[in-house]
Short mmCIF file of C-alpha atoms and ligand atoms in Angstrom, two decimals:
data_model
loop_
_atom_site.label_atom_id
_atom_site.label_comp_id
_atom_site.label_asym_id
_atom_site.label_seq_id
_atom_site.Cartn_x
_atom_site.Cartn_y
_atom_site.Cartn_z
CA MET A 252 61.85 -31.04 158.49
CA LYS A 253 61.64 -33.32 155.47
CA GLY A 254 58.78 -34.73 153.49
CA ILE A 255 55.98 -32.27 154.32
CA GLN A 256 53.30 -32.47 151.66
CA MET A 257 50.32 -30.33 150.70
CA VAL A 258 48.19 -33.48 150.87
CA ASP A 259 49.06 -36.86 152.42
CA LEU A 260 47.18 -39.38 150.30
CA LYS A 261 49.49 -42.23 151.24
CA GLY A 262 48.92 -41.87 154.97
CA GLN A 263 45.18 -41.75 154.38
CA TYR A 264 45.32 -44.88 152.21
CA HIS A 265 47.32 -46.85 154.77
CA LYS A 266 44.62 -46.36 157.41
CA ILE A 267 42.05 -48.15 155.24
CA LYS A 268 44.44 -50.20 153.11
CA SER A 269 43.09 -53.69 153.71
CA GLU A 270 39.54 -52.61 152.97
CA VAL A 271 40.47 -50.67 149.83
CA ASP A 272 42.78 -53.38 148.50
CA LYS A 273 40.04 -55.96 148.89
CA ALA A 274 37.46 -53.71 147.24
CA ILE A 275 39.73 -53.14 144.22
CA LEU A 276 40.64 -56.83 143.94
CA ASP A 277 36.95 -57.73 144.09
CA VAL A 278 36.27 -55.55 141.05
CA ILE A 279 39.12 -57.17 139.15
CA GLU A 280 37.88 -60.61 140.13
CA GLN A 281 34.36 -59.69 138.96
CA THR A 282 35.79 -58.08 135.79
CA ALA A 283 32.88 -55.64 135.99
CA PHE A 284 35.12 -52.72 135.10
CA ILE A 285 32.44 -50.64 133.40
CA GLN A 286 29.14 -49.95 135.20
CA GLY A 287 29.78 -52.67 137.78
CA PRO A 288 27.42 -52.89 140.77
CA GLN A 289 29.69 -50.68 142.90
CA VAL A 290 28.87 -47.66 140.72
CA LYS A 291 25.20 -47.82 141.64
CA GLN A 292 26.01 -48.76 145.24
CA PHE A 293 28.21 -45.71 145.53
CA SER A 294 25.72 -43.32 143.99
CA ASP A 295 23.00 -44.67 146.28
CA ALA A 296 25.28 -44.27 149.29
CA LEU A 297 26.18 -40.72 148.31
CA GLN A 298 22.50 -39.88 147.72
CA ASN A 299 21.77 -40.99 151.28
CA HIS A 300 24.75 -39.17 152.68
CA LEU A 301 23.79 -35.88 151.04
CA GLY A 302 20.04 -36.32 151.27
CA VAL A 303 19.69 -35.55 147.57
CA LYS A 304 17.30 -37.32 145.22
CA HIS A 305 19.73 -38.15 142.42
CA VAL A 306 23.48 -38.66 142.18
CA ILE A 307 24.64 -39.25 138.62
CA PRO A 308 28.26 -40.40 138.49
CA CYS A 309 30.56 -39.40 135.63
CA ALA A 310 34.22 -39.42 134.66
CA ASN A 311 35.48 -36.22 136.31
CA GLY A 312 34.43 -32.86 137.69
CA THR A 313 34.99 -31.02 134.41
CA ASP A 314 32.71 -33.44 132.56
CA ALA A 315 30.15 -32.98 135.32
CA LEU A 316 30.01 -29.24 134.58
CA GLN A 317 29.83 -29.82 130.84
CA ILE A 318 27.11 -32.45 131.11
CA ALA A 319 25.14 -30.15 133.41
CA MET A 320 25.21 -27.35 130.83
CA MET A 321 24.30 -29.75 128.03
CA ALA A 322 21.44 -31.23 130.04
CA LEU A 323 20.03 -27.76 130.60
CA ASP A 324 20.10 -27.36 126.81
CA LEU A 325 22.16 -24.19 126.91
CA GLN A 326 22.76 -22.98 123.36
CA PRO A 327 25.76 -21.26 121.72
CA GLY A 328 25.68 -17.56 122.59
CA ASP A 329 23.83 -18.07 125.87
CA GLU A 330 25.49 -16.25 128.72
CA VAL A 331 26.61 -17.92 131.92
CA ILE A 332 27.54 -15.82 134.93
CA THR A 333 30.44 -17.14 136.98
CA THR A 334 33.58 -16.02 138.76
CA SER A 335 37.00 -15.53 137.24
CA TYR A 336 38.70 -16.41 140.52
CA THR A 337 38.31 -20.19 140.19
CA TYR A 338 39.87 -23.26 138.69
CA VAL A 339 39.75 -22.97 134.90
CA ALA A 340 37.43 -25.97 134.47
CA THR A 341 34.42 -23.89 135.48
CA CYS A 342 34.95 -21.51 132.55
CA GLU A 343 36.48 -24.04 130.17
CA VAL A 344 33.26 -25.95 129.63
CA ILE A 345 31.33 -22.71 129.13
CA ALA A 346 33.74 -21.73 126.35
CA LEU A 347 33.85 -25.25 124.94
CA LEU A 348 30.08 -25.31 124.48
CA GLN A 349 30.32 -21.88 122.79
CA LEU A 350 28.45 -20.29 125.63
CA VAL A 351 29.63 -16.88 126.81
CA PRO A 352 31.26 -16.66 130.24
CA VAL A 353 30.33 -13.47 132.06
CA PHE A 354 32.71 -12.95 134.94
CA ILE A 355 31.75 -11.23 138.16
CA GLU A 356 33.70 -10.54 141.34
CA VAL A 357 34.31 -12.66 144.36
CA LEU A 358 34.06 -11.33 147.89
CA PRO A 359 37.61 -10.82 149.17
CA ASP A 360 36.68 -12.21 152.60
CA THR A 361 35.13 -15.53 151.66
CA PHE A 362 36.53 -15.90 148.11
CA THR A 363 33.07 -16.82 146.77
CA MET A 364 30.79 -15.11 144.24
CA ASP A 365 29.64 -11.61 145.16
CA PRO A 366 25.86 -12.00 144.94
CA SER A 367 25.35 -8.23 144.74
CA ALA A 368 27.21 -8.20 141.41
CA ILE A 369 24.88 -10.68 139.68
CA GLU A 370 22.00 -8.46 138.64
CA ALA A 371 24.17 -5.94 136.80
CA ALA A 372 25.61 -8.80 134.75
CA ILE A 373 22.26 -10.18 133.62
CA THR A 374 21.18 -9.60 130.01
CA GLU A 375 18.40 -11.16 127.97
CA LYS A 376 20.91 -13.84 126.92
CA THR A 377 21.73 -14.90 130.46
CA LYS A 378 20.66 -18.48 131.15
CA ALA A 379 22.61 -19.69 134.16
CA ILE A 380 24.67 -18.78 137.18
CA VAL A 381 27.58 -20.99 138.26
CA PRO A 382 28.70 -20.24 141.81
CA VAL A 383 31.85 -22.05 142.94
CA HIS A 384 31.98 -23.22 146.55
CA LEU A 385 35.64 -22.29 146.62
CA TYR A 386 38.14 -23.79 149.08
CA GLY A 387 35.41 -25.70 150.94
CA GLN A 388 32.59 -23.37 151.93
CA CYS A 389 29.34 -22.50 150.27
CA ALA A 390 28.84 -19.32 148.30
CA ASP A 391 25.95 -17.10 149.46
CA MET A 392 23.29 -19.43 148.11
CA GLU A 393 20.27 -17.72 149.60
CA GLU A 394 21.02 -14.51 147.70
CA ILE A 395 22.14 -16.33 144.55
CA LEU A 396 19.03 -18.53 144.43
CA ALA A 397 16.81 -15.48 144.99
CA VAL A 398 18.31 -13.58 142.03
CA ALA A 399 18.15 -16.71 139.90
CA LYS A 400 14.49 -17.22 140.72
CA LYS A 401 13.63 -13.61 140.04
CA HIS A 402 15.23 -13.76 136.58
CA ASN A 403 14.34 -17.36 135.82
CA LEU A 404 17.94 -18.58 135.60
CA PHE A 405 19.45 -21.99 136.23
CA VAL A 406 21.94 -22.44 139.07
CA ILE A 407 24.75 -24.96 138.70
CA GLU A 408 26.85 -25.26 141.84
CA ASP A 409 30.49 -26.17 141.27
CA THR A 410 31.03 -28.28 144.36
CA ALA A 411 34.39 -29.81 143.39
CA GLN A 412 36.00 -28.31 146.51
CA ALA A 413 33.17 -28.41 149.01
CA ILE A 414 31.48 -31.78 149.23
CA GLY A 415 30.06 -32.10 152.74
CA ALA A 416 29.73 -28.37 153.45
CA GLU A 417 26.33 -27.43 154.84
CA TYR A 418 24.49 -24.16 154.31
CA THR A 419 21.85 -22.74 156.64
CA PHE A 420 19.17 -20.50 155.12
CA SER A 421 17.76 -17.62 157.15
CA ASP A 422 14.56 -19.60 157.89
CA GLY A 423 16.72 -22.28 159.50
CA THR A 424 16.47 -24.88 156.74
CA LYS A 425 19.70 -26.53 155.72
CA GLY A 426 21.14 -27.34 152.33
CA GLN A 427 24.11 -29.47 151.35
CA ALA A 428 26.70 -27.98 149.02
CA GLY A 429 25.74 -29.02 145.50
CA CYS A 430 22.14 -29.84 146.37
CA MET A 431 20.56 -26.39 146.54
CA GLY A 432 20.55 -25.27 142.92
CA HIS A 433 19.19 -27.04 139.85
CA ILE A 434 22.34 -29.14 139.46
CA GLY A 435 25.45 -29.55 141.58
CA THR A 436 28.68 -30.94 140.21
CA THR A 437 31.64 -32.45 142.00
CA SER A 438 35.02 -34.05 141.40
CA PHE A 439 36.61 -37.11 142.98
CA PHE A 440 40.10 -36.13 141.81
CA PRO A 441 42.50 -37.81 144.30
CA SER A 442 43.31 -34.66 146.27
CA LYS A 443 39.71 -33.46 146.57
CA ASN A 444 38.00 -33.94 149.94
CA LEU A 445 36.37 -37.15 148.74
CA GLY A 446 39.01 -38.36 146.31
CA CYS A 447 39.29 -41.63 144.43
CA TYR A 448 42.47 -43.20 143.00
CA GLY A 449 42.18 -41.71 139.56
CA ASP A 450 39.57 -39.50 137.94
CA GLY A 451 35.93 -39.38 138.94
CA GLY A 452 33.02 -36.99 139.26
CA ALA A 453 29.29 -36.70 139.81
CA MET A 454 26.25 -34.51 139.38
CA PHE A 455 23.50 -33.98 141.93
CA THR A 456 19.92 -32.93 141.41
CA ASN A 457 16.55 -33.11 143.13
CA ASP A 458 14.70 -32.84 139.81
CA ASP A 459 13.63 -36.18 138.27
CA ALA A 460 13.45 -34.90 134.70
CA LEU A 461 16.85 -33.24 134.94
CA ALA A 462 18.33 -36.42 136.40
CA GLU A 463 17.09 -38.37 133.41
CA GLN A 464 18.53 -35.76 131.06
CA LEU A 465 21.90 -35.80 132.85
CA ARG A 466 22.09 -39.60 132.62
CA MET A 467 21.20 -39.48 128.96
CA VAL A 468 23.82 -36.85 128.08
CA ALA A 469 26.51 -38.75 130.02
CA ASN A 470 25.58 -41.95 128.21
CA HIS A 471 25.97 -41.03 124.51
CA GLY A 472 22.60 -39.30 124.45
CA GLN A 473 20.73 -42.57 124.79
CA LYS A 474 18.00 -43.84 127.08
CA VAL A 475 17.59 -47.05 125.13
CA LYS A 476 20.80 -48.73 123.96
CA TYR A 477 21.74 -47.76 120.39
CA HIS A 478 18.97 -45.15 120.22
CA HIS A 479 20.61 -41.73 120.44
CA ASP A 480 17.98 -39.06 121.01
CA ILE A 481 20.49 -36.24 121.42
CA VAL A 482 24.22 -35.67 120.98
CA GLY A 483 25.80 -36.79 124.23
CA VAL A 484 29.20 -37.70 125.59
CA ASN A 485 30.78 -40.78 127.11
CA SER A 486 31.47 -40.05 130.75
CA ARG A 487 31.45 -42.84 133.32
CA LEU A 488 32.81 -43.42 136.79
CA ASP A 489 35.05 -46.52 136.67
CA THR A 490 33.89 -49.38 138.85
CA ILE A 491 37.29 -49.52 140.56
CA GLN A 492 36.96 -45.85 141.48
CA ALA A 493 33.43 -46.40 142.76
CA ALA A 494 34.74 -49.26 144.91
CA VAL A 495 37.40 -46.97 146.42
CA LEU A 496 34.81 -44.24 147.02
CA LEU A 497 32.50 -46.72 148.75
CA CYS A 498 35.33 -47.37 151.23
CA LYS A 499 36.05 -43.68 151.72
CA LEU A 500 32.56 -42.19 151.93
CA PRO A 501 31.91 -43.47 155.49
CA HIS A 502 35.02 -41.50 156.54
CA LEU A 503 34.06 -38.23 154.85
CA ASN A 504 32.75 -36.56 157.99
CA GLU A 505 35.84 -37.44 160.00
CA TYR A 506 38.01 -36.25 157.09
CA SER A 507 36.20 -32.90 157.18
CA ASP A 508 36.68 -32.72 160.96
CA ALA A 509 40.39 -33.43 160.61
CA ARG A 510 40.78 -30.67 158.02
CA ARG A 511 38.81 -28.25 160.20
CA ALA A 512 41.07 -29.01 163.18
CA VAL A 513 44.11 -28.02 161.09
CA ALA A 514 42.34 -24.85 159.98
CA ASP A 515 41.40 -23.99 163.57
CA ALA A 516 45.05 -24.25 164.61
CA TYR A 517 46.18 -22.06 161.71
CA ASP A 518 43.43 -19.53 162.51
CA GLN A 519 44.53 -19.31 166.09
CA ALA A 520 48.17 -18.88 165.14
CA PHE A 521 47.61 -16.20 162.50
CA ALA A 522 44.39 -14.41 163.53
CA GLN A 523 46.14 -11.42 165.09
CA HIS A 524 48.95 -11.21 162.58
CA PRO A 525 49.29 -7.76 161.01
CA HIS A 526 50.42 -9.13 157.63
CA LEU A 527 48.33 -12.27 157.30
CA LYS A 528 44.58 -12.36 156.88
CA ILE A 529 43.01 -15.67 157.80
CA PRO A 530 40.24 -17.05 155.56
CA VAL A 531 36.90 -15.62 156.66
CA ARG A 532 34.25 -18.24 157.38
CA ASN A 533 30.79 -17.57 156.02
CA SER A 534 28.51 -17.63 159.06
CA LYS A 535 25.84 -19.46 157.00
CA SER A 536 28.08 -22.30 155.82
CA THR A 537 30.19 -24.93 157.47
CA HIS A 538 33.67 -25.10 156.00
CA VAL A 539 35.33 -28.35 154.90
CA PHE A 540 38.66 -26.67 154.12
CA HIS A 541 39.66 -28.13 150.82
CA GLN A 542 42.26 -25.38 151.03
CA TYR A 543 43.48 -23.17 153.84
CA THR A 544 44.23 -19.91 152.10
CA LEU A 545 45.83 -16.89 153.72
CA THR A 546 45.83 -13.44 152.16
CA CYS A 547 49.12 -11.57 152.55
CA GLN A 548 48.83 -7.91 153.47
CA GLY A 549 51.69 -5.53 152.79
CA ILE A 550 54.32 -8.22 152.26
CA ASP A 551 55.85 -9.92 149.25
CA ARG A 552 53.84 -13.13 148.95
CA ASP A 553 56.34 -14.74 146.61
CA ALA A 554 59.17 -14.08 149.06
CA LEU A 555 57.14 -15.81 151.79
CA GLN A 556 56.55 -18.77 149.51
CA LYS A 557 60.26 -19.03 148.68
CA PHE A 558 61.20 -18.74 152.35
CA LEU A 559 58.80 -21.54 153.29
CA GLN A 560 60.04 -23.71 150.46
CA GLU A 561 63.59 -23.42 151.83
CA LYS A 562 62.25 -24.58 155.19
CA GLY A 563 60.65 -27.59 153.58
CA VAL A 564 57.10 -26.23 153.80
CA PRO A 565 55.28 -26.60 150.48
CA THR A 566 52.63 -24.03 149.63
CA MET A 567 50.46 -23.45 146.58
CA ILE A 568 49.04 -20.39 144.88
CA TYR A 569 45.40 -21.06 144.08
CA TYR A 570 45.25 -19.24 141.65
CA PRO A 571 48.14 -17.25 140.20
CA LEU A 572 45.97 -15.74 137.44
CA PRO A 573 42.22 -15.18 137.28
CA VAL A 574 40.61 -16.80 134.25
CA HIS A 575 39.90 -13.47 132.51
CA LYS A 576 43.66 -12.81 132.39
CA GLN A 577 44.56 -16.25 131.01
CA ALA A 578 45.82 -16.24 127.41
CA GLY A 579 43.12 -18.66 126.28
CA TYR A 580 40.32 -16.62 127.80
CA ARG A 581 41.18 -12.94 127.25
CA ASN A 582 38.21 -10.90 126.21
CA ALA A 583 37.87 -7.17 125.68
CA LYS A 584 34.86 -7.09 128.00
CA PHE A 585 37.00 -8.22 130.90
CA ALA A 586 40.23 -6.28 130.46
CA PRO A 587 42.96 -6.59 133.07
CA GLY A 588 41.94 -4.36 135.96
CA SER A 589 38.23 -4.94 135.47
CA LEU A 590 37.92 -7.42 138.34
CA ALA A 591 40.10 -5.84 140.99
CA ASN A 592 39.24 -8.16 143.90
CA SER A 593 39.97 -11.26 141.87
CA GLU A 594 43.21 -9.84 140.54
CA ASN A 595 44.40 -8.68 143.96
CA LEU A 596 43.68 -12.05 145.49
CA CYS A 597 45.73 -13.80 142.83
CA GLN A 598 48.69 -11.67 143.86
CA ASN A 599 48.32 -12.10 147.58
CA VAL A 600 46.90 -15.52 148.43
CA ILE A 601 48.92 -18.48 149.61
CA SER A 602 47.57 -21.91 150.56
CA LEU A 603 49.20 -23.93 153.33
CA PRO A 604 49.33 -27.72 153.63
CA ILE A 605 46.03 -29.13 154.86
CA HIS A 606 44.90 -32.74 154.85
CA THR A 607 43.45 -35.50 156.94
CA GLU A 608 46.71 -36.91 158.30
CA MET A 609 48.42 -33.82 159.71
CA THR A 610 50.45 -34.51 162.86
CA GLU A 611 50.75 -31.95 165.65
CA GLU A 612 54.51 -31.86 165.11
CA VAL A 613 54.25 -30.99 161.42
CA LEU A 614 51.45 -28.51 162.07
CA GLN A 615 53.53 -26.66 164.68
CA TYR A 616 56.55 -26.71 162.38
CA ILE A 617 54.52 -25.12 159.57
CA ILE A 618 53.10 -22.47 161.90
CA GLN A 619 56.52 -21.61 163.36
CA SER A 620 58.02 -21.49 159.88
CA VAL A 621 55.39 -19.02 158.68
CA LEU A 622 55.82 -16.84 161.78
CA SER A 623 59.62 -16.86 161.49
CA PHE A 624 59.38 -15.12 158.10
CA PHE A 625 58.49 -11.90 159.89
C1 PLP B 264 38.97 -29.79 140.59
C2 PLP B 264 37.98 -28.81 140.13
C3 PLP B 264 37.21 -29.00 138.97
C4 PLP B 264 37.46 -30.10 137.99
O1 PLP B 264 37.52 -31.39 138.47
P1 PLP B 264 38.27 -32.54 137.63
O2 PLP B 264 37.78 -33.79 138.26
O3 PLP B 264 39.73 -32.32 137.81
O4 PLP B 264 37.87 -32.42 136.21
C5 PLP B 264 36.23 -28.08 138.67
N1 PLP B 264 36.02 -27.00 139.43
C6 PLP B 264 36.75 -26.76 140.53
C7 PLP B 264 36.46 -25.54 141.35
C8 PLP B 264 37.77 -27.64 140.91
O5 PLP B 264 38.49 -27.38 142.00
#
């Protein structure tokens, strides 16, 4: 079978083409390329969708993390606890701001931060915890928020992969991914679950003062034009991207459903397999399946990937190396071998195609191809 893709952005576009084309042309016609009305319209719409008090748009998901840490006034030398099994952006901004990343383990079942490892990592320099809602489901927020509260730490949720996931606390109350900690950050990179047609990102918060601080940092450190109270950055969501996102947001729930349907089919096909472990769903979180990631058991993962490639089935390794083993991030405190779960996962995970436009025919072909390896 030809032309199978990890993500089918073209098919998704064609379903809403006339609407999106018009929205983009409208922006061009208005020539309101920077901070046009669609930017505010989109942040208002996303606020309503998530039920969060403030959505502050910015240029990308990496900026969102950086602006969050700047807005919390974290200072060089402050320690930030996060996971090494993540996309590098999470740790990059920590290092860039001369903060100290302190890596802890992920749970090998759900791939998210092991909350029981947090306390041992806390020192008097610790200021924040950054859980990553990896692959589309929430980390164990109840436990993470409890430790953070006990030690007076900020929580920044990296929600780049999990917009739309919902977490249920043990008292029955619900929280949206990104809206439970002090600040949540997300990315609208094209292949993310709510993707635009270029770069984009946003921060979420329920705290009015923090919202003001986030806006100020993202806007050259100014509240009043040409009056720069602090050192900020320039990070804006383009109006054209906001216009695209306004068209796509009403479809986000159906996009999540479509991804979940693919995941359900994969689960069913591989659940009993002796050499494949399906991704474990956290019973407290819904899963929006940014990625569908299998863990290989007792087989050569790279041989499986090569075999699938020859059959025309693309796969990805998210992530081949944990951050603490990356050349730019090596640190004596986190020697190779020190985070065994994270390192094992990097050697054994494989992500299958998952997107909103998967046909039954392609899905069955992928499943049969995987099974025929054995
Ligand atoms: C994509 C991603 C980011 C960064 O988003 P960009 O918009 O590409 O800067 C950050 N964290 C995680 C976990 C991501 O997947």
